[in-house]
XYZ file of C-alpha atoms in Angstrom:
434
model
C 0.000 0.000 0.000
C 1.539 3.280 -1.111
C 1.017 6.759 0.350
C -2.120 8.418 -0.986
C -1.722 11.199 -3.516
C -1.879 14.716 -2.126
C -1.340 13.908 1.553
C 1.402 12.686 3.781
C 1.109 9.443 5.710
C 2.620 8.424 9.035
C 2.924 4.704 9.734
C 2.632 4.300 13.511
C 3.972 1.040 14.926
C 2.164 0.284 18.172
C -1.456 0.889 19.095
C -1.051 1.468 22.820
C -1.628 4.889 24.401
C 1.552 6.318 22.854
C 0.642 5.115 19.367
C -2.964 6.303 19.483
C -1.845 9.670 20.889
C 0.554 10.049 17.967
C -2.220 9.124 15.546
C -4.368 11.924 16.963
C -1.483 14.387 16.811
C -0.414 13.702 13.235
C -4.045 13.784 12.086
C -4.432 17.201 13.726
C -1.385 18.269 11.702
C -3.158 17.381 8.462
C -1.520 13.998 7.948
C -3.049 10.582 7.569
C -2.020 7.859 10.022
C -1.942 4.089 9.691
C -1.477 2.282 13.013
C -0.125 -1.273 13.135
C -0.931 -3.129 16.368
C -0.510 -6.824 17.131
C -3.362 -6.952 19.673
C -6.588 -8.287 18.236
C -8.616 -5.219 19.259
C -8.765 -2.163 21.484
C -8.800 -2.338 25.262
C -12.240 -2.889 26.742
C -11.678 -0.110 29.262
C -12.411 -2.024 32.427
C -9.988 -4.783 33.273
C -7.015 -3.994 31.056
C -3.890 -2.483 32.521
C -3.642 -0.541 35.748
C -3.707 2.981 37.071
C -1.772 6.030 35.948
C -1.358 9.652 36.989
C -1.778 12.405 34.405
C -0.235 15.843 34.820
C -1.989 19.099 33.910
C -0.235 19.347 30.564
C -1.325 15.858 29.540
C -4.877 16.565 30.658
C -4.998 19.702 28.516
C -3.509 17.850 25.540
C -5.860 14.878 25.842
C -8.830 17.253 25.995
C -7.881 18.378 22.473
C -8.355 14.848 21.200
C -11.037 13.296 23.419
C -14.429 15.041 23.656
C -15.292 15.778 27.277
C -11.979 14.569 28.672
C -11.398 16.142 32.074
C -15.030 17.233 32.326
C -16.495 13.778 32.966
C -15.935 10.934 35.406
C -12.961 9.400 33.585
C -10.449 10.794 36.113
C -10.190 11.571 39.812
C -8.091 14.311 41.397
C -4.658 13.696 42.830
C -4.399 16.999 44.653
C -1.963 15.838 47.351
C 1.411 14.104 47.013
C 2.000 12.430 50.402
C 5.083 10.476 51.516
C 4.959 8.583 54.817
C 7.430 6.392 56.710
C 6.147 3.075 58.089
C 7.732 1.138 60.934
C 7.107 -2.506 60.040
C 7.461 -3.629 63.652
C 4.967 -1.271 65.282
C 3.017 -0.351 62.098
C 3.368 3.288 63.198
C 3.575 5.881 60.434
C 4.767 9.452 60.219
C 4.433 12.021 57.461
C 7.648 12.812 55.606
C 6.321 15.291 53.029
C 2.883 16.606 52.155
C 2.592 18.596 48.931
C -0.841 20.122 48.356
C -1.863 21.518 44.999
C -0.233 18.539 43.265
C -2.723 18.938 40.379
C -2.499 15.499 38.779
C -5.456 13.289 37.848
C -5.824 9.537 38.308
C -7.084 7.437 35.402
C -7.294 3.805 34.395
C -5.043 2.817 31.484
C -7.774 0.805 29.789
C -10.280 3.642 29.958
C -7.816 6.158 28.499
C -6.943 3.754 25.708
C -10.608 3.104 24.911
C -11.430 6.797 24.807
C -8.439 7.609 22.593
C -9.489 4.877 20.193
C -13.147 5.875 20.054
C -12.219 9.505 19.324
C -9.840 8.772 16.440
C -10.574 11.000 13.425
C -11.331 9.687 9.953
C -7.745 10.325 8.863
C -6.579 7.451 11.088
C -6.777 3.759 10.234
C -5.917 1.136 12.856
C -4.949 -2.334 11.702
C -5.468 -4.666 14.658
C -3.857 -8.086 14.618
C -0.892 -6.800 12.592
C 2.482 -7.777 14.036
C 5.223 -5.437 12.866
C 8.180 -7.307 11.369
C 10.540 -4.832 9.724
C 10.829 -1.639 7.731
C 12.903 -0.173 4.947
C 13.600 3.412 3.969
C 12.712 3.914 0.327
C 12.015 6.478 -2.363
C 8.445 7.002 -3.535
C 7.066 9.184 -6.281
C 4.125 11.415 -5.397
C 3.794 12.687 -8.961
C 5.864 15.758 -8.264
C 9.272 14.194 -7.863
C 11.003 11.875 -5.477
C 10.535 12.091 -1.732
C 11.816 9.921 1.071
C 9.525 7.281 2.422
C 9.295 4.155 4.527
C 7.770 0.756 3.940
C 6.759 -1.313 6.950
C 6.131 -5.043 6.765
C 3.659 -6.712 9.111
C 2.223 -10.188 9.604
C -1.536 -10.659 9.914
C -1.846 -12.843 12.986
C -5.154 -14.239 11.856
C -3.924 -15.596 8.520
C -0.124 -15.539 8.646
C 0.159 -13.516 5.446
C 2.451 -10.502 5.265
C 1.543 -7.028 4.050
C 3.489 -3.873 3.304
C 2.383 -0.409 4.370
C 4.103 2.616 2.842
C 4.280 6.112 4.245
C 6.371 9.230 4.515
C 7.265 8.751 8.176
C 7.611 5.820 10.554
C 6.633 6.519 14.174
C 8.085 3.934 16.550
C 5.637 3.583 19.445
C 6.474 -0.059 20.046
C 7.355 0.101 23.733
C 10.398 -0.205 25.940
C 11.675 -3.315 24.123
C 11.285 -1.567 20.742
C 12.578 -3.564 17.781
C 12.758 -0.353 15.748
C 15.069 1.255 18.311
C 17.187 -1.892 18.269
C 17.695 -1.415 14.528
C 19.567 1.840 15.228
C 21.018 1.072 18.665
C 21.699 -2.667 18.679
C 23.995 -2.410 21.703
C 21.588 -0.436 23.895
C 20.472 -2.583 26.811
C 17.640 -1.999 29.221
C 18.943 -1.405 32.751
C 17.384 -3.525 35.465
C 16.546 -1.226 38.357
C 17.308 -3.719 41.120
C 13.652 -4.276 42.017
C 10.277 -5.435 40.750
C 6.784 -4.170 41.500
C 3.744 -6.139 42.494
C 0.739 -4.371 40.993
C -2.989 -4.747 41.443
C -6.340 -3.030 41.057
C -8.985 -3.779 43.686
C -12.559 -3.338 42.446
C -14.847 -2.527 45.362
C -18.084 -2.145 43.409
C -20.851 -3.295 45.743
C -18.389 -3.444 48.631
C -18.352 0.250 49.532
C -19.420 -0.479 53.123
C -17.392 -3.648 53.573
C -14.808 -4.048 56.279
C -11.905 -3.930 53.856
C -13.014 -0.588 52.377
C -13.957 1.060 55.647
C -10.604 -0.066 57.026
C -8.536 1.200 54.105
C -10.360 4.540 54.112
C -9.673 4.863 57.819
C -5.958 4.220 57.263
C -5.856 6.355 54.084
C -8.528 9.008 54.705
C -7.732 11.107 51.631
C -8.202 8.398 49.008
C -9.941 9.966 46.048
C -7.733 13.054 46.119
C -4.314 11.867 47.335
C -1.332 9.986 45.930
C 0.022 7.964 48.863
C 3.627 6.731 49.103
C 4.450 4.504 52.093
C 8.161 3.926 52.706
C 9.429 1.083 54.904
C 12.938 -0.347 55.192
C 14.326 -0.730 51.655
C 10.879 -0.882 50.083
C 7.907 1.329 49.304
C 4.275 1.081 48.229
C 1.917 3.338 46.304
C -1.842 3.648 46.709
C -4.465 5.841 45.073
C -8.079 5.657 43.973
C -9.248 5.265 40.378
C -12.628 6.108 38.866
C -15.189 3.332 38.892
C -14.747 2.134 42.487
C -11.187 0.895 42.103
C -8.042 1.181 44.211
C -4.673 0.992 42.464
C -1.633 -0.231 44.418
C 2.010 -1.028 43.736
C 4.631 -2.568 46.008
C 8.301 -2.370 45.005
C 10.595 -5.165 46.249
C 14.382 -5.296 45.839
C 15.833 -8.476 44.379
C 17.730 -10.126 41.541
C 16.511 -9.724 37.973
C 13.884 -12.357 37.048
C 14.052 -14.304 33.825
C 11.499 -13.024 31.329
C 10.196 -14.684 28.199
C 9.176 -12.743 25.114
C 9.097 -8.955 25.000
C 6.789 -8.292 27.956
C 8.147 -6.838 31.216
C 5.161 -8.129 33.202
C 4.602 -11.674 34.398
C 2.106 -13.810 36.245
C 3.404 -15.920 39.100
C 2.682 -19.217 40.819
C 0.203 -19.554 43.645
C 3.090 -20.258 46.014
C 4.899 -17.054 45.043
C 1.681 -15.093 45.438
C 1.059 -16.559 48.873
C 4.593 -15.705 49.953
C 4.123 -12.109 48.840
C 0.875 -11.846 50.786
C 2.569 -13.141 53.938
C 5.383 -10.608 53.483
C 2.825 -7.816 53.085
C 1.385 -8.626 56.505
C 4.866 -8.399 57.983
C 5.819 -5.102 56.320
C 2.649 -3.044 55.976
C -0.318 -1.972 58.040
C -3.103 -4.546 58.442
C -5.371 -2.481 56.182
C -2.926 -2.322 53.261
C -1.903 -5.957 53.720
C -5.552 -7.020 53.555
C -6.131 -4.997 50.412
C -3.137 -6.646 48.776
C -4.274 -10.120 49.890
C -7.814 -9.719 48.563
C -6.900 -8.211 45.181
C -7.695 -10.575 42.326
C -4.841 -11.467 39.964
C -2.024 -9.151 40.992
C 0.967 -9.347 38.675
C 4.678 -8.594 38.705
C 6.141 -5.722 36.706
C 9.920 -5.978 36.275
C 11.254 -2.418 36.476
C 13.669 -1.282 33.781
C 14.848 1.932 32.256
C 17.643 2.877 29.847
C 20.287 5.536 29.719
C 19.072 8.521 27.672
C 19.254 7.970 23.937
C 21.550 10.122 21.785
C 18.769 10.838 19.294
C 15.017 10.525 18.765
C 15.079 10.975 14.969
C 16.711 8.398 12.722
C 17.134 7.265 9.114
C 17.658 10.763 7.772
C 14.529 12.061 9.462
C 12.263 9.237 8.302
C 11.830 7.564 11.712
C 10.747 9.133 15.015
C 10.943 7.339 18.355
C 8.178 8.160 20.842
C 6.959 6.938 24.218
C 8.737 4.070 25.933
C 10.566 3.275 22.700
C 12.261 6.671 23.006
C 12.825 6.764 26.754
C 12.271 3.612 28.824
C 11.783 4.897 32.357
C 11.043 3.730 35.848
C 7.547 4.717 37.035
C 8.471 6.803 40.070
C 7.920 10.211 38.530
C 4.622 9.211 36.877
C 6.368 9.930 33.596
C 5.792 7.094 31.138
C 2.296 7.972 29.908
C 2.831 11.695 30.388
C 6.011 11.661 28.312
C 4.197 9.679 25.619
C 1.400 12.246 25.423
C 3.902 15.113 25.365
C 5.951 13.382 22.632
C 2.841 13.023 20.499
C 1.785 16.626 20.986
C 5.201 18.059 20.072
C 5.611 15.709 17.106
C 2.230 16.808 15.762
C 3.032 20.483 16.293
C 6.331 20.115 14.439
C 4.681 18.346 11.503
C 2.018 21.068 11.372
C 4.633 23.839 11.366
C 6.437 22.350 8.386
C 3.294 21.442 6.424
C 3.983 19.349 3.348
C 7.746 19.761 3.709
C 9.445 16.343 3.949
C 9.694 15.145 7.562
C 13.422 15.627 8.376
C 13.110 19.289 9.393
C 10.060 18.618 11.541
C 11.765 15.652 13.209
C 14.891 17.691 13.910
C 12.699 20.213 15.708
C 10.879 17.434 17.570
C 14.164 15.971 18.746
C 15.525 19.345 19.848
C 12.403 20.012 21.919
C 11.990 16.613 23.532
C 15.449 15.100 23.982
C 16.644 17.366 26.832
C 13.316 16.978 28.650
C 13.028 13.196 28.529
C 16.708 12.668 29.346
C 16.428 14.737 32.518
C 13.160 13.108 33.550
C 14.378 9.530 33.036
C 17.446 10.135 35.196
C 15.444 11.879 37.909
C 12.888 9.039 38.010
C 15.788 6.586 38.356
C 17.185 8.534 41.290
C 13.784 8.838 42.958
C 13.214 5.092 42.759
C 16.563 4.293 44.316
C 15.925 6.763 47.133
C 12.578 5.219 47.977
C 13.977 1.682 47.772
C 16.849 2.489 50.123
C 19.443 1.781 47.420
C 22.627 3.792 46.828
C 21.754 6.612 44.471
C 25.194 6.763 42.869
C 27.744 4.011 42.315
C 30.051 3.889 45.285
C 27.664 5.582 47.703
C 28.210 4.218 51.180
C 24.810 5.090 52.562
C 21.219 5.049 51.387
C 18.081 6.964 52.234
C 16.505 5.923 55.540
C 12.885 7.032 55.565
C 12.396 6.662 59.318
C 15.556 8.627 60.214
C 15.231 11.262 57.464
C 15.097 14.928 58.394
C 12.413 17.205 56.980
C 14.980 18.676 54.615
C 16.148 15.232 53.442
C 12.548 14.210 52.806
C 11.938 17.057 50.372
C 13.779 15.113 47.681
C 10.964 12.533 47.732
C 8.386 14.952 46.347
C 7.138 14.583 42.806
C 7.593 18.336 42.450
C 11.352 17.822 42.149
C 10.910 16.291 38.687
C 12.563 18.444 35.981
C 9.925 20.343 33.981
C 7.359 19.515 36.639
C 5.376 22.640 35.731
C 5.200 21.746 32.049
C 7.533 20.761 29.224
C 8.231 23.130 26.307
C 5.910 22.809 23.338
C 6.153 24.287 19.854
C 2.854 26.145 19.692
C 2.761 27.906 23.014
C 5.614 27.215 25.428
C 5.139 25.268 28.620
C 1.923 25.282 30.603
């Protein structure tokens, strides 16, 4: 399939949030988009994925693409960023930092994905069940002379046949294990953080007055407006409420790198491993949090990786753009992954719009100049924040590590989300930072 006459086409590899956000952005720039995604169909919105926190800039950007976003019940406020120290012996807790006016919103990944998909404009085509295989940079003739182009090859998972999709630009939104990034940086390795996260979403629909919910709301009275971080010895947990009567939790545990199969960084575990985790939760955390963890259906393990900042985001002479986790694998501690993906998409679209029908290299050079310094600083800060909260040495050779229970008020300030570079908004092309 060749690019259509009279309009430029972006081939977007990956139909997750990053890919669909890019599809919206390039369509707003006057381009057509073809999305290749190996999943059989879009997320249902309810049980897929887990929770995420969206900053004000992402909320404003998403409202451009999704009718009613931010005005309906799809998100809940995260107005307070609260870090607490927990003594696992006594279960006593003390506040380390409390940052009001945090101004994030909590959302469910599946709901955001569903809404992005449903709002796609007519200029976007999504090919579900298409597994990306490879791409080549080529020349194509649009009737007015030669212009650079790309041809992506994908396998239809339903039939096994292969198809080619041609466009003017390839957008790599294929995740932290990106095969497209590997084409340009074959020696780049993901960096294991030193810990994994147990993750779960507890649905309390019909259980609003149950003992588990009354207990957790007593222990965490600001659920529904607060992002809670509980720090114990060399570990920490996260808890916040999601729309639709759901509680999202994570528990980070130091340990050796697990063996993974395939390209996923998540894994299900045996019943014995799950039971051991639940017993450990009772030892480390308050009875209320431990019970929530124990009664959550199908928690899973997320192996935490990031990568050193990439040297570039634009490749193949300006024919390929890396976005989202393909461009900047990051640990989750600064709530950056989805936010960076949305910001990448917005800036990429703005750059394409500024350069109109000009071939992509100039627009991609501008995209890279705007985004590379931001994502590099944020990835490294998220790495540091995770090591602080896990009680690990922040720098190689450090003798000591952060002790949440012994930390002074000044020491604790470094735990706040507000310390993230560009916390108040990343630069954009059409109007500066928010």
